[in-house]
Amino acid sequence: MTATTENGSIAWKYATEGFGIENLPYASFAPAGQEARLGVRIGNSVLDVPAAVNADAAASSALRAAVAGPNLDALLAAGRPVWEELRARLTALIGSAAAAAALEENLHDVDAVRLQLPFTVADYVDFYASENHASNVGRIFRPDQAALTPNWKHLPIGYHGRAGTIVPSGTDIPRPKGLRPEPDGVPTFGPSRRLDIEAEVGFVIGAGVPEGEVKLADAGDHIFGLVLVNDWSARDIQAYEYVPLGPFLGKSFATSVSLWVVPVQALDAARVTPPARTKPLAGYLDDSNAEPWGFDIALEVVLDGQTVSRPPVAGMYWTAAQMLAHMTVNGAGLRSGDFFASGTVSGTEKNQRGSFLELSWSGKEPLKLDSGREMSFLEDGNTVGIRGTAPGPGGTRINFGEVAGRIRPAR
Amino acid sequence: MTATTENGSIAWKYATEGFGIENLPYASFAPAGQEARLGVRIGNSVLDVPAAVNADAAASSALRAAVAGPNLDALLAAGRPVWEELRARLTALIGSAAAAAALEENLHDVDAVRLQLPFTVADYVDFYASENHASNVGRIFRPDQAALTPNWKHLPIGYHGRAGTIVPSGTDIPRPKGLRPEPDGVPTFGPSRRLDIEAEVGFVIGAGVPEGEVKLADAGDHIFGLVLVNDWSARDIQAYEYVPLGPFLGKSFATSVSLWVVPVQALDAARVTPPARTKPLAGYLDDSNAEPWGFDIALEVVLDGQTVSRPPVAGMYWTAAQMLAHMTVNGAGLRSGDFFASGTVSGTEKNQRGSFLELSWSGKEPLKLDSGREMSFLEDGNTVGIRGTAPGPGGTRINFGEVAGRIRPAR
C-alpha cells in the first residue's frame, strides 16, 4: 500500500500481509474532508470503529463511550474489560460474512484516509533494555570502563523524554542544531554532524494508577498495545550534554511513532521468555515465575529503500512488564496515555544493530551501501523506515507497519 | 493565614505581607461546594476572576474566553497580550475604590477556599543552574573529579522530569521505595534512607511554539509566571540509578509546586543581571546585551517550623531566558503548560544551601536543630516548607507563599 500521512510529505510502501483478522491494529484516521475518529485496520481497509460499534446492538454503553473520540484516548482510559470487549466485537463482526457485508459502508480504503498520532502522550519514558545495545554504546563512549555500568543488570535503566515532540510516522525531521564537542574542549554551535536513529518498540499505557506500584502480574491491565519507535538521536549533541543528568537536546527534537497500535492480544503467539538473568533480581522485577512479557518482533531498518539492519526484539534483557513495574515502584503514578519505549534494539550480530552509531562503530567502520557509497550518520534527504512483524496464531504474521521519516536540512 | 489544600492534610502559616496590588498572583480555587475557577489574590482574599471579568464592560472577548476555565490553562494559551490585558484590568478594578466595592461579592476569604494545581503540566524540565549547587554535588558525588563537569559553563544542563507527578503544595509525600546501593555492590530494595528536598524556582510557560527556537529576546512572550518548587529527591535511589542516563526514580515520585503563580510583570523590581560569565557563550545563550532575566528572590527552607536555610536565587548562573532558549534551540516545540525549574538554589554560604545533601554534606556534617537533635536527611513526619519573597515596586515585597509537604511512611 501507499499511505500519505497528515503532513503529506512522505509516501511509502509496505506489504499488505500481516493485517488479517488476527491483528486488527487501531489508528486515528480521517476520511477526506471529515473529522478524525478511531479506526481498525483489516487488510487494506480501515473500519470506522464508532460507526461499527454504534450499529452493533450487543455493544455495551461503556464501549460506545470509549470509541466516541477522535483517537484512542477514551479507549485507553476505559480499561482492559472494554479493550477486550471491543476486540471481541470487532473480531465477531469482521469474521462473520453477514456482518462483514453490513460493515461495508463503514470501510475506507487505507490509501484514501489521513492518519494522525493515535493517542495523546502523557509522560514518555525511554528505556535501555537491550544488553547488546548498552554494551556497544559503553564500548564506544566509555572505552576505558566496563561495557555495562554496574547497575545495568539490576534494574532497567530509563529516563524521561519529551512527550510534546512525539510525532507520527511520515513527519519530516529537520536536522537539529546544538552544541557539539570539539577537540579543543570549546563546543561549537551548529547542525548536528552525527544524526542517528534508534530502532525501538513502544508500549501504550491505559488505565492510570495514581499511586503507582504496578506489579508484574498486573502489567496486562495497563499495557494496551505496541507501536514502532524511531528515537532520533543527535550523537554529537548528546555526547557533549549528557554528563551528569542524561540525554536532553540530543533526543528531544523528535521521536517518531508508527501509526497503527497493535493490541497486546494480537501478540499472544509472539510472547517469548527473556534471556536467562545473570544477576539476582529484586522481588518486584523477578519474573522467573511470571507470564512471559518478551516479544518475538522482527524489526527491519530501511535506509532509502535498502535494508541495513534486522534487529531482533526477542533477545531484549528487560521485558515490558519489568519496565512498567520499575517505573512505578517508587510510587510514581501512571496516567492513561503514558508511553514508554524499549531503547534501541540490537542483536548479537553486526547486521542486527539498531543505530548507525553501532552499525558504523561511531564512524570508524562506515557502512557500504548497495550504491557503493559509504555512510556513517544520516545526511539531509535520507529517509529511514523501521518496519516490524511478529508471529500470529496458526502461522500468520502480525504486521506493525512502519515508522518512517525523512531528514530535512537544519532550519 | 492558615490555608488548607485540596487533600486537607497540612495547615501552615505565612505572612500576609507581600500580597498587595503589586503582586496579584493567580490560583485555581474552589469556594466550598463549588467548581474550581481562576482566582487572583489580594491580601487575604481571592477574587473570582471570571466573575470580575464578566462584569467588566471593558474586557475583550479574548480575555473573557481566556479566564473561563477551571485553572490557568486557557489563559496560558491565550498569549502575552491577553496576560497583559488581564493584569491591567485587575489592577484597575482592584485599585479603584468604586470598582473594589462592586467586586466585594466576588471576593472569598483565602482560608475558606480549596486550592488546587494551578495549571495542567505539559512537559516538565528540571535544570541545574546554580553553580554553587552543581559544585557541591560534584564534590560530594564525584570527589575524584573537577567539581563542575566541563560542559557546565557552556550550556544550562537539564533533563526531563515526570509531569504526571507534579503535585500542589500541601500534598503528603510518601517515602519512595527503590534500589539502594550497598557496600558489596548488590543493591537492596526498600524505602529510601536519604530522602531530601531541592529548593527551586519554577517557570510556567504559555503560548506554545511548535518549532521551538525561542530567542532570548522573546522569552517574555512565553514565560507567564513563577512558582516555588520542591523537587523531592531520594539520594540513594538516584545515586544508584543515574549512570549513564540521568535521574529517574530518585525524582519521579513527586515534585511539589506552590499554589500561587506570580506573574512575571510583578517581578520587574526583582530583575537582576546574572553573575559575570567566565566562559564564552554560543550566540543563542549570549545575554550580555539582553534584558536581565535573573530574579532577586529570597528563599527560606523551613523544617518543622525552623528555618534551616536561606537560598538566594539572585546568584544563579543561568537565567530563565537562557534555559528557555536552550531547551528549544534544537527545534523542540514548546507547548502552553510546559514547565521548567531552575534546579536547586544554593548560595555561597553553608546556610544558603538548598538541599539537605549539601546542608549535611552527604550526612558527614549533620545539622544541629534548635531541639538539639541532629539530622541529615528527612524522617517520616517531617514537614518542609519553602517560602519566597522578592522586591516589589516602591519598597514593597512580592510574596510567593509557600510550597509545603509532609513525609509519610513508605506505603
XYZ file of C-alpha atoms in Angstrom, chain A residues 3 20 33 52 63 80 104 123 153 186 219 230 232-233 241 249 254 285 314 316 334 336 352 364 368 388:
26
model
C -0.111 5.812 2.646
C -5.526 -10.173 8.798
C -12.863 16.281 4.413
C -19.469 -0.120 13.568
C -17.783 0.575 24.872
C -8.966 -3.757 29.961
C -19.052 -2.290 4.033
C 4.538 11.111 30.084
C 21.679 -5.963 35.260
C 35.220 24.552 23.458
C 1.041 -5.418 33.519
C 12.396 5.806 15.971
C 16.081 10.132 16.514
C 19.382 10.987 18.203
C 25.484 17.392 27.153
C 18.536 18.069 23.472
C 11.666 14.500 17.681
C 11.488 -7.350 38.969
C 13.157 -11.299 21.191
C 15.888 -7.926 24.923
C 0.717 6.123 35.928
C -3.650 6.711 30.754
C 21.286 -6.622 13.791
C 35.164 4.082 12.369
C 28.980 0.219 2.423
C 8.187 -4.809 12.231
